[in-house]
mmCIF file of C-alpha atoms and ligand atoms in Angstrom:
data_model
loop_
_atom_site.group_PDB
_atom_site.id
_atom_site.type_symbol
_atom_site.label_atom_id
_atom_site.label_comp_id
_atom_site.label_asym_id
_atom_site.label_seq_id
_atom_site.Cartn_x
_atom_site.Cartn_y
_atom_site.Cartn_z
ATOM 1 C CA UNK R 495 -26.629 99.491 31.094
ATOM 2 C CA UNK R 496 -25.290 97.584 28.566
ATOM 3 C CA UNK R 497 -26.444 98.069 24.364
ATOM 4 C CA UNK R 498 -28.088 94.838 23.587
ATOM 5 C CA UNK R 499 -29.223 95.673 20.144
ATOM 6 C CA UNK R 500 -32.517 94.255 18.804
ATOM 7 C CA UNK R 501 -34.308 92.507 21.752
ATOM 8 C CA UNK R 502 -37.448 93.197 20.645
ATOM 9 C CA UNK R 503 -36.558 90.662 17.533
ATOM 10 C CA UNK R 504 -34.643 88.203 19.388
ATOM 11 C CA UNK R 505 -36.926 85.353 19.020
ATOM 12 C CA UNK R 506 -38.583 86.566 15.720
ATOM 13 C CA UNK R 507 -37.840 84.697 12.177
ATOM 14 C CA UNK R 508 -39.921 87.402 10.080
ATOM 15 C CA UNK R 509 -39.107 87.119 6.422
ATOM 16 C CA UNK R 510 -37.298 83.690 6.807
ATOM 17 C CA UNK R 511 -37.680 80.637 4.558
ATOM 18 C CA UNK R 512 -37.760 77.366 6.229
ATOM 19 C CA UNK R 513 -37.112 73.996 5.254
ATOM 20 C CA UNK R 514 -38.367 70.830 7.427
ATOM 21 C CA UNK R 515 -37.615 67.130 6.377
ATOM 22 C CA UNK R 516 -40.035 64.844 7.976
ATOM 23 C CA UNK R 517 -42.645 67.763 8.345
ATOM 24 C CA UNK R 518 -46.124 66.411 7.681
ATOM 25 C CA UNK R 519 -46.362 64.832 11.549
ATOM 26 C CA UNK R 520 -44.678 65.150 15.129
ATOM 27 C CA UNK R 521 -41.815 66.727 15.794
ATOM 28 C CA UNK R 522 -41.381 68.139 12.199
ATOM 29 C CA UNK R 523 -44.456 69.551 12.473
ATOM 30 C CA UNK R 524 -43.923 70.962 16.239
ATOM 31 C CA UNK R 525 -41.216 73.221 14.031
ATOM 32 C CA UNK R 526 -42.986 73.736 11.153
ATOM 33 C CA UNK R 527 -45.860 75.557 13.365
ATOM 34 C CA UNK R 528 -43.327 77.435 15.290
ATOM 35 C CA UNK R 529 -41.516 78.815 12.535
ATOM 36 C CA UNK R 530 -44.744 80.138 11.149
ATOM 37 C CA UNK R 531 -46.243 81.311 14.244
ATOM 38 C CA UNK R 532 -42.773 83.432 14.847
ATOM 39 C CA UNK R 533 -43.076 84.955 11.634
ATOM 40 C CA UNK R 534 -41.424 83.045 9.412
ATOM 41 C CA UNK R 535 -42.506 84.020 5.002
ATOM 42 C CA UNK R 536 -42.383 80.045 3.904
ATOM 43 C CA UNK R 537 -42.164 77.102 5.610
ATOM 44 C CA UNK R 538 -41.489 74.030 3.242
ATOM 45 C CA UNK R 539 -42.470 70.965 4.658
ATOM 46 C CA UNK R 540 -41.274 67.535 2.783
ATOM 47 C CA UNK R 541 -41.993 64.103 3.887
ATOM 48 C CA UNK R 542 -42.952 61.128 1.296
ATOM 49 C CA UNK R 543 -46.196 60.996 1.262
ATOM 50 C CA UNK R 544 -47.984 63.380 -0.041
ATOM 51 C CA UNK R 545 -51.909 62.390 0.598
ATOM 52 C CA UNK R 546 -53.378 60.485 3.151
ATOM 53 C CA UNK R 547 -54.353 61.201 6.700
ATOM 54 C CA UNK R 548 -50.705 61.466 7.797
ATOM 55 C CA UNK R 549 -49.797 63.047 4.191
ATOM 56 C CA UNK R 550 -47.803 66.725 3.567
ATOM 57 C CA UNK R 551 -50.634 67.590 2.281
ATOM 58 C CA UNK R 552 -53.428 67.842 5.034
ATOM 59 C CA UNK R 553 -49.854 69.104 7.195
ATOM 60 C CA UNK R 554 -49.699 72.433 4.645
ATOM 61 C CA UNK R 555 -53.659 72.790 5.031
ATOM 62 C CA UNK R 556 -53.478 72.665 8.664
ATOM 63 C CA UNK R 557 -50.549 74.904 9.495
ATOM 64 C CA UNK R 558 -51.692 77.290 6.671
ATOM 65 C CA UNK R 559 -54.735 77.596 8.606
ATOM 66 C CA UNK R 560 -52.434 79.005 12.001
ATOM 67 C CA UNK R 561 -54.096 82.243 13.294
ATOM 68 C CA UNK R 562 -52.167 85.278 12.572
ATOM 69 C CA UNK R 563 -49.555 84.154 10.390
ATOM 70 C CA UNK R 564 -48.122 86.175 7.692
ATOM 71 C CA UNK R 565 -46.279 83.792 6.007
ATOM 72 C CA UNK R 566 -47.385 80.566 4.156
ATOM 73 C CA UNK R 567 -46.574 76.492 4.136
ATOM 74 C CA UNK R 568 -45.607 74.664 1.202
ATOM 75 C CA UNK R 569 -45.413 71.210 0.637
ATOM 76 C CA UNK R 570 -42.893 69.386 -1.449
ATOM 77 C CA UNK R 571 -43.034 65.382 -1.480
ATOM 78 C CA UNK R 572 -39.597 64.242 -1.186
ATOM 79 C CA UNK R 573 -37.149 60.847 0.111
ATOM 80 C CA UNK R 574 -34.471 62.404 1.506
ATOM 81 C CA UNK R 575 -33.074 59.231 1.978
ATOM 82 C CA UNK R 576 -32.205 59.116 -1.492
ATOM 83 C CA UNK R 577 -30.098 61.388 -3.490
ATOM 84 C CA UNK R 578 -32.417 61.648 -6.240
ATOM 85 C CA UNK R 579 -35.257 62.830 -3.547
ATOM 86 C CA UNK R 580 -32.750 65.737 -2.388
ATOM 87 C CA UNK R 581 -31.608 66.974 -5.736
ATOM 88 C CA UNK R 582 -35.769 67.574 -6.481
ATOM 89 C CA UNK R 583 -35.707 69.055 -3.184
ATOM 90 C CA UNK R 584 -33.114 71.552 -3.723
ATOM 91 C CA UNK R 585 -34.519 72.587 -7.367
ATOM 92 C CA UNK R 586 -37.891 72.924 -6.208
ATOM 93 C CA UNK R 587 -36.769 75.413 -3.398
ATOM 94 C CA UNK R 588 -34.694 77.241 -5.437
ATOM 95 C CA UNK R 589 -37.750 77.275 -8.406
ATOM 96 C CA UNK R 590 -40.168 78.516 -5.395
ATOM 97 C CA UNK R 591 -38.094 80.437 -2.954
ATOM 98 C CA UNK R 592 -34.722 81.169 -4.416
ATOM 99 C CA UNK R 593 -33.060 81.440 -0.917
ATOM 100 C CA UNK R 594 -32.708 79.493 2.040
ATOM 101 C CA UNK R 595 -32.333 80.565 5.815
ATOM 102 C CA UNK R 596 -33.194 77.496 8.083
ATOM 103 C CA UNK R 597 -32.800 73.708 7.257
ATOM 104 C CA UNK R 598 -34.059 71.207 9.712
ATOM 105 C CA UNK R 599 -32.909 67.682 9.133
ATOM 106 C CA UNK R 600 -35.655 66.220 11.281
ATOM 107 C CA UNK R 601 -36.765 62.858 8.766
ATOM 108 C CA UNK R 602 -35.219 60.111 10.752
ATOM 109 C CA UNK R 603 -35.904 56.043 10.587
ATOM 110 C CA UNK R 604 -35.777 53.641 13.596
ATOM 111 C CA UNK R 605 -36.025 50.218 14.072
ATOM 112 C CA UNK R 606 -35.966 47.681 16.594
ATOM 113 C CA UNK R 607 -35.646 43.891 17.266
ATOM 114 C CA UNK R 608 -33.167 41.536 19.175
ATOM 115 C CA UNK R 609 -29.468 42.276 18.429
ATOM 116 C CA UNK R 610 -28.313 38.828 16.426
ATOM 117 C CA UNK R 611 -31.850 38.319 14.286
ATOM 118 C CA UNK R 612 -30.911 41.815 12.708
ATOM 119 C CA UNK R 613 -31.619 42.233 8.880
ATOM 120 C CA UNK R 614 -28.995 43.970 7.414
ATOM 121 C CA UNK R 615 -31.607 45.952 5.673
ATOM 122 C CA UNK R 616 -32.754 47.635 8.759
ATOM 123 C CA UNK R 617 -29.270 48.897 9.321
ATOM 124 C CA UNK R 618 -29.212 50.263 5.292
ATOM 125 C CA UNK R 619 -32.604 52.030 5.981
ATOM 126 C CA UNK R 620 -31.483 54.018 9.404
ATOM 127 C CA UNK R 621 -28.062 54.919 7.871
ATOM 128 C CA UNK R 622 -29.252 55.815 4.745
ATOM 129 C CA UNK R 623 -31.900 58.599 6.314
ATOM 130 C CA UNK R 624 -30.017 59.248 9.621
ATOM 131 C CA UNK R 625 -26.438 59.839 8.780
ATOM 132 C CA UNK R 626 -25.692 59.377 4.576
ATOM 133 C CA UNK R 627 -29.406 61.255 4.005
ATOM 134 C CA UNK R 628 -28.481 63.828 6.426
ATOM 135 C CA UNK R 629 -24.948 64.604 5.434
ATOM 136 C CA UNK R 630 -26.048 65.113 1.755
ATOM 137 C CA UNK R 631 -29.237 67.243 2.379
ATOM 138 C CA UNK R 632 -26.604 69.588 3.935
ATOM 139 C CA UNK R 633 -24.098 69.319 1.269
ATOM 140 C CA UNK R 634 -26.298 70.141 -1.403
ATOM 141 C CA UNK R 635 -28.014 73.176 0.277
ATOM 142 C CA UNK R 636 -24.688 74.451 1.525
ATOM 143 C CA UNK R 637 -24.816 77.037 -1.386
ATOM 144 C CA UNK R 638 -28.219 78.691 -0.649
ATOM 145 C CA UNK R 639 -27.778 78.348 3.068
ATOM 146 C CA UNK R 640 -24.556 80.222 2.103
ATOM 147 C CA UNK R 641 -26.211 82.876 0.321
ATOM 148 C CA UNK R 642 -28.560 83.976 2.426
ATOM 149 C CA UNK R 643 -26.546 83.596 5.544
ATOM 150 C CA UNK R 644 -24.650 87.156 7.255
ATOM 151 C CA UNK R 645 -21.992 88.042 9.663
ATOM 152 C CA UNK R 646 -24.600 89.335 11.904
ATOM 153 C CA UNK R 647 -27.315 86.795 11.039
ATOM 154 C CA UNK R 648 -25.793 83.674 9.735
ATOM 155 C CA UNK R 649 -28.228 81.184 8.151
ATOM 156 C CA UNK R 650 -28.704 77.628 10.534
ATOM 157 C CA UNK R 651 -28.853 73.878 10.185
ATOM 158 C CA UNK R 652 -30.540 71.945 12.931
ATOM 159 C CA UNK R 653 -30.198 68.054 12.910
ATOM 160 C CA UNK R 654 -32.567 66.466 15.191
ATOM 161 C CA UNK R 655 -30.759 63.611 16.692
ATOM 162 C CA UNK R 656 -31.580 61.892 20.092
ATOM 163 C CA UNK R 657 -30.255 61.533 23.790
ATOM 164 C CA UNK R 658 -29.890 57.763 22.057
ATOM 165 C CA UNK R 659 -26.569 59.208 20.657
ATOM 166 C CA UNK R 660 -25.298 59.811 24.189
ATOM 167 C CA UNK R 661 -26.496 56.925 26.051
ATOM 168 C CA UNK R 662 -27.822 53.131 25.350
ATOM 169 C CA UNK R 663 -31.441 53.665 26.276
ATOM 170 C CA UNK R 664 -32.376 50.375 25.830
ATOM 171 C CA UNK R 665 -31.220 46.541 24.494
ATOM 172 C CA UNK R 666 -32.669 43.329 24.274
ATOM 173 C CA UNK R 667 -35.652 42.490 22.554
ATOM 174 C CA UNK R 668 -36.329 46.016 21.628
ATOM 175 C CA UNK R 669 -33.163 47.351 21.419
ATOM 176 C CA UNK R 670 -32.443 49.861 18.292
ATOM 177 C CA UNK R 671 -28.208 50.141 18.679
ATOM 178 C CA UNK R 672 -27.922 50.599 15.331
ATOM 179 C CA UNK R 673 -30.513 53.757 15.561
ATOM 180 C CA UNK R 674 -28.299 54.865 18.607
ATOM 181 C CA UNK R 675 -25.031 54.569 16.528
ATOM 182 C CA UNK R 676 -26.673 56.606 13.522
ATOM 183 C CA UNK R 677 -27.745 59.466 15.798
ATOM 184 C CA UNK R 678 -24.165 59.433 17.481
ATOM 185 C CA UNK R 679 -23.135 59.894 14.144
ATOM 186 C CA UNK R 680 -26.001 62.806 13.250
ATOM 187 C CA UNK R 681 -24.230 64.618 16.504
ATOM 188 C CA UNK R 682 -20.788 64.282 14.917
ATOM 189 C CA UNK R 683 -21.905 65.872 11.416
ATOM 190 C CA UNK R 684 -23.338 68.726 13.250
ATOM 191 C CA UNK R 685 -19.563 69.163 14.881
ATOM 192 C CA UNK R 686 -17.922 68.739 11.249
ATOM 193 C CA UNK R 687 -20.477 71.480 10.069
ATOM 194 C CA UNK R 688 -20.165 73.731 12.571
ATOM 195 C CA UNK R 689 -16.329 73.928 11.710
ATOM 196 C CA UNK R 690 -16.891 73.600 8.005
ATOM 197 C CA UNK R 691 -19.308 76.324 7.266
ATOM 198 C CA UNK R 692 -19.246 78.299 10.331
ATOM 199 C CA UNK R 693 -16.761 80.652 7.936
ATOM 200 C CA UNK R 694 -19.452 80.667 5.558
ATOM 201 C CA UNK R 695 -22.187 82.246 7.886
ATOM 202 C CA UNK R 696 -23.653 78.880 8.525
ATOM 203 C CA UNK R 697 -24.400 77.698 12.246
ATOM 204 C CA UNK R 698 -25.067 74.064 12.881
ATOM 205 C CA UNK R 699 -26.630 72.534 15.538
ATOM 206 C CA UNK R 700 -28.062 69.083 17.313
ATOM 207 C CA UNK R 701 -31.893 69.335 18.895
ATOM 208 C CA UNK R 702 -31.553 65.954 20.505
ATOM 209 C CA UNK R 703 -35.194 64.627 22.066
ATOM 210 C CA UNK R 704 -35.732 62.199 24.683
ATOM 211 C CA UNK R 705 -39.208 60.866 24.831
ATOM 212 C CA UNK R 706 -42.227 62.555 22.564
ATOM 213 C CA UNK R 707 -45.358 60.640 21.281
ATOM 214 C CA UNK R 708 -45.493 60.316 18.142
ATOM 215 C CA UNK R 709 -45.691 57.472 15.093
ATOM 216 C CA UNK R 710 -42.230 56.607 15.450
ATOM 217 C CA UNK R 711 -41.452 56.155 19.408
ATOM 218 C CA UNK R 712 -45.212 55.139 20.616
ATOM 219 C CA UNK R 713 -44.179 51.902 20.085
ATOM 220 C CA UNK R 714 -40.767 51.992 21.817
ATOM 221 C CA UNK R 715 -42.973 53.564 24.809
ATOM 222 C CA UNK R 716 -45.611 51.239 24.840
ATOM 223 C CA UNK R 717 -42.658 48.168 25.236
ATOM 224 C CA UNK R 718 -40.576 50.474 27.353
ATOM 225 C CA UNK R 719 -43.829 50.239 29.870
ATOM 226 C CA UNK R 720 -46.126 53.115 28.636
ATOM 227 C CA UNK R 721 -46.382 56.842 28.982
ATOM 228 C CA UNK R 722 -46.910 56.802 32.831
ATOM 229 C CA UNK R 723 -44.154 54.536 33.454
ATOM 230 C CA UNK R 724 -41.437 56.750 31.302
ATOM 231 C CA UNK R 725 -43.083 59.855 32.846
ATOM 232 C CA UNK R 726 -42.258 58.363 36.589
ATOM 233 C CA UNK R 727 -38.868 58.132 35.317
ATOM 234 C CA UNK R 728 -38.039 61.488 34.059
ATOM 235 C CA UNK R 729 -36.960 64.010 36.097
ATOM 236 C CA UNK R 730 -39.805 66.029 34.909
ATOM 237 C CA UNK R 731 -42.199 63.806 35.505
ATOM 238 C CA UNK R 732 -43.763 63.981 31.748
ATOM 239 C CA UNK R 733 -43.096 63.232 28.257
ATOM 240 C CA UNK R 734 -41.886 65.808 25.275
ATOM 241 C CA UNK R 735 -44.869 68.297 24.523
ATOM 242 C CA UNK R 736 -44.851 70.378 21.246
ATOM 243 C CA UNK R 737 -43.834 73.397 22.802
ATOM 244 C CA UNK R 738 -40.867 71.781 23.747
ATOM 245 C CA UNK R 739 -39.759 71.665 20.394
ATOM 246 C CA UNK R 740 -40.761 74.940 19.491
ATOM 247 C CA UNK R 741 -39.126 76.502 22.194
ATOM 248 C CA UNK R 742 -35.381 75.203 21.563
ATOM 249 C CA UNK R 743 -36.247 75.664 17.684
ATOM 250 C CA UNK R 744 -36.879 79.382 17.647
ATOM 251 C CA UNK R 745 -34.220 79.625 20.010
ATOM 252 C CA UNK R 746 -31.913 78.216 17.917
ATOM 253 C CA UNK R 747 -32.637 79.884 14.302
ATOM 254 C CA UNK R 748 -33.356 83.281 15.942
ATOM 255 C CA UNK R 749 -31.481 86.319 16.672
ATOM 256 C CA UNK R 750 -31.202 84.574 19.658
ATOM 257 C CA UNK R 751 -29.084 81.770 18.720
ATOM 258 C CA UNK R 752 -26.829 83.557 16.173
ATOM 259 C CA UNK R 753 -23.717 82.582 18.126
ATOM 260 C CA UNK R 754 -24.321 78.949 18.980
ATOM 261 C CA UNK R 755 -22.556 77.039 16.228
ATOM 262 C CA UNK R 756 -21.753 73.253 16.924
ATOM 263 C CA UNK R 757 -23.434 72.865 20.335
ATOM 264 C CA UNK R 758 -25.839 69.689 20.931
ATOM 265 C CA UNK R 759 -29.071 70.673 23.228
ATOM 266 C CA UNK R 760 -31.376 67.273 24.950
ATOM 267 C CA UNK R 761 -34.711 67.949 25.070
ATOM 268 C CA UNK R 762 -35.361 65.729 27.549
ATOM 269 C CA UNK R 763 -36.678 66.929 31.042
ATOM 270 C CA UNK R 764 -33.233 65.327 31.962
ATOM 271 C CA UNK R 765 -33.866 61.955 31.675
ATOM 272 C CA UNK R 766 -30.481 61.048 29.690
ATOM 273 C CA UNK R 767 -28.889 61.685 33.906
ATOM 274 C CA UNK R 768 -31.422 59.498 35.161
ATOM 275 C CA UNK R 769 -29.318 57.419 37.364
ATOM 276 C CA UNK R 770 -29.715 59.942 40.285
ATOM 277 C CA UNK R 771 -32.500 59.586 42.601
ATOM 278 C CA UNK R 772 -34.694 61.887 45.175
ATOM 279 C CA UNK R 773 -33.635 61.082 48.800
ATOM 280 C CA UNK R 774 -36.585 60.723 51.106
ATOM 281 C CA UNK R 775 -34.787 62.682 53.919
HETATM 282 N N1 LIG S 1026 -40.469 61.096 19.003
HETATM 283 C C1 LIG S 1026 -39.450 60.837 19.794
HETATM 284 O O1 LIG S 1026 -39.610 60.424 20.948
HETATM 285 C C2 LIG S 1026 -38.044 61.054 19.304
HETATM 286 C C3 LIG S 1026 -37.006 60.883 20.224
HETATM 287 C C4 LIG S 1026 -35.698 61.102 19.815
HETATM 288 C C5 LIG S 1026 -35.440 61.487 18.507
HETATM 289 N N2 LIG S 1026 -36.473 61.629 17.623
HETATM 290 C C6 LIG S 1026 -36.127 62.022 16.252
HETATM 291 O O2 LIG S 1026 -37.003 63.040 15.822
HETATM 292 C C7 LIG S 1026 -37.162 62.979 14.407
HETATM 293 C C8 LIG S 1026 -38.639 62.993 14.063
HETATM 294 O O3 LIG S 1026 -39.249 61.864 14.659
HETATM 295 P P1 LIG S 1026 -40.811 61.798 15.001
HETATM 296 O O4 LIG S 1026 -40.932 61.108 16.297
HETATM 297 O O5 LIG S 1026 -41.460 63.114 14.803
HETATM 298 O O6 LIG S 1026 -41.286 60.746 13.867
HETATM 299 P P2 LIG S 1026 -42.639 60.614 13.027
HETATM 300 O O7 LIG S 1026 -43.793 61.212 13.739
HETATM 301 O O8 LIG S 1026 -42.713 59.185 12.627
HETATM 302 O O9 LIG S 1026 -42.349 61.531 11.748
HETATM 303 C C9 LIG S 1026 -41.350 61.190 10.837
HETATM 304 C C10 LIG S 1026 -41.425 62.142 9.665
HETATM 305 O O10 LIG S 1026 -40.352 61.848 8.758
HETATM 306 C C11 LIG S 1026 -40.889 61.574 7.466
HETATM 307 N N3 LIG S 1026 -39.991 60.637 6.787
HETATM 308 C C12 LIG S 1026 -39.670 59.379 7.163
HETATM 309 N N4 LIG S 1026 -38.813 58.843 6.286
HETATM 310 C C13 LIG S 1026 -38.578 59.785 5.339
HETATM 311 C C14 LIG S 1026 -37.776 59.840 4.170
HETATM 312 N N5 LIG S 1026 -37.040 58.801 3.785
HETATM 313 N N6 LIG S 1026 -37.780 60.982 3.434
HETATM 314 C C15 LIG S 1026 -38.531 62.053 3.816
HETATM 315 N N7 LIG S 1026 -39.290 62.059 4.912
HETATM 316 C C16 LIG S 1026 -39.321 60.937 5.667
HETATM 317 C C17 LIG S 1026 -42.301 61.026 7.743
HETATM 318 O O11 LIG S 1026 -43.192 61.130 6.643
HETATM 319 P P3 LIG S 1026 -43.319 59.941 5.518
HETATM 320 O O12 LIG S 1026 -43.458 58.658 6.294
HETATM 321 O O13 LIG S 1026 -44.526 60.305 4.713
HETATM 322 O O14 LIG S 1026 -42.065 60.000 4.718
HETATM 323 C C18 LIG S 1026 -42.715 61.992 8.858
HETATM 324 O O15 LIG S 1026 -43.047 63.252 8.322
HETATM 325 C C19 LIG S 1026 -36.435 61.703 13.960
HETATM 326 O O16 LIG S 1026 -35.152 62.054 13.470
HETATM 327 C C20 LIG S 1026 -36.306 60.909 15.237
HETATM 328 O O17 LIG S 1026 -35.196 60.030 15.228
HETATM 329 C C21 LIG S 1026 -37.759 61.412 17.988
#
């Protein structure tokens, strides 16, 4: 027998304090729910609207309403494509919370269109949230994520990128290169952090999707041929569900994870491979 200590905990985040960018819908909320439901004390959600049917707030209302939770969601209305958005950010954690355990940079922009037409301000908008929005929500939480992290429980960044960062899922009239380039990028900053602030009791890591309804791909599935089509195509024969999500999120800011610094995970029924095939006999 060999002493694995604390198995009973090893997918538990009791007494942890969350951050999600990008919370108040889809995949941000997928880990928003999860943290709660595995025990997290505060989940702060931030997205930049704050009312409205898709707002933070009827997000906090919702997941505050989770049976059997302990802990609580809080909503802070934030662009954290803007340095100005982050710096509130930051102050109003540390004014709520005072520590941090878990960031998720999960807020991401996309945009797509034939390659020449491009506006350059579509490029500005996905860099800005995807890579420069990213690298500078990190930077400035670096000192709580610091404090609170351990040797034996080190505090974690997750950047939600996509399998676009490893492959060219699509071109043409929908194509979204610059979104792919951005997310390449996203996987690179998790490598830089891992290095950087792995010393510091920090783990970083990429949750990188392939296909999940939601406001910002439904489009890109409905042109891509529709949910049945992309479904067919996956080795897995379906689309991203929440628990998905969940699943490689607790796994990767639990007890679990605590040694998994710098590695990239697809969460993608292993589509990204897709150019194998079943043979008939
Ligand atoms: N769904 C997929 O199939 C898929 C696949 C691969 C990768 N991803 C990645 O997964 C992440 C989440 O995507 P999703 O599909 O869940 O998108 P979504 O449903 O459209 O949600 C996006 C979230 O980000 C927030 N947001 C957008 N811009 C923001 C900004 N500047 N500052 C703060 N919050 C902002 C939105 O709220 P507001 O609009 O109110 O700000 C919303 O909460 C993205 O990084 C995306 O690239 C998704």
């Amino acid at each position: 027998m060999s002493d694995i200590r604390g198995f009973d905990k090893f997918f538990r985040l009791d007494g942890k304090v969350a951050i999600v960018t990008g919370g108040s819908r889809g995949l941000g909320l997928h880990a928003a729910t999860a943290f709660l439901l595995a025990g997290a004390k505060t989940v702060i959600i931030t997205a930049r609207k704050a009312g409205g049917p898709q707002g933070i707030d009827q997000a906090v209302e919702k997941l505050n309403k989770l049976p059997g939770i302990t802990g609580r969601a809080i909503g802070i209305p934030a662009n954290v494509a803007e340095i100005e958005g982050i710096e509130k950010l930051v102050n109003e954690t540390k004014r709520l919370e005072g520590k941090l355990d878990i960031l998720v940079a999960n807020a991401g922009a996309t945009w797509g269109g034939p390659f020449e037409p491009t506006p350059d301000w579509s490029s500005q908008k996905v860099l800005d949230l995807n890579v420069r929005g990213v690298f500078n929500l990190v930077r400035l939480f670096t000192p709580m994520l610091d404090a609170a992290g351990t040797r034996q429980d080190p505090s974690r960044i997750i950047i939600v990128s996509s399998t676009a960062a490893t492959n060219v899922p699509h071109v043409g009239e929908h194509g979204t290169i610059m979104y792919s380039a951005s997310k390449a990028a996203a996987h690179h900053l998790t490598r830089n952090f891992a290095v950087e602030l792995g010393p510091r009791n920090i783990t970083t890591n990429t949750v990188a999707p392939g296909f999940f309804p939601s406001k910002l791909a439904n489009g890109l599935i409905e042109s891509l041929g529709g949910e049945k089509l992309l479904s067919e195509e996956t080795p897995r024969k379906r689309l991203g569900e929440p628990e998905d999500i969940a699943g490689v999120m607790i796994y990767l800011c639990s007890p679990a994870g605590n040694y998994i610094n710098g590695e990239d995970i697809a969460v993608d029924g292993g589509r990204r491979l897709g150019s194998g095939r079943l043979s008939r006999i």
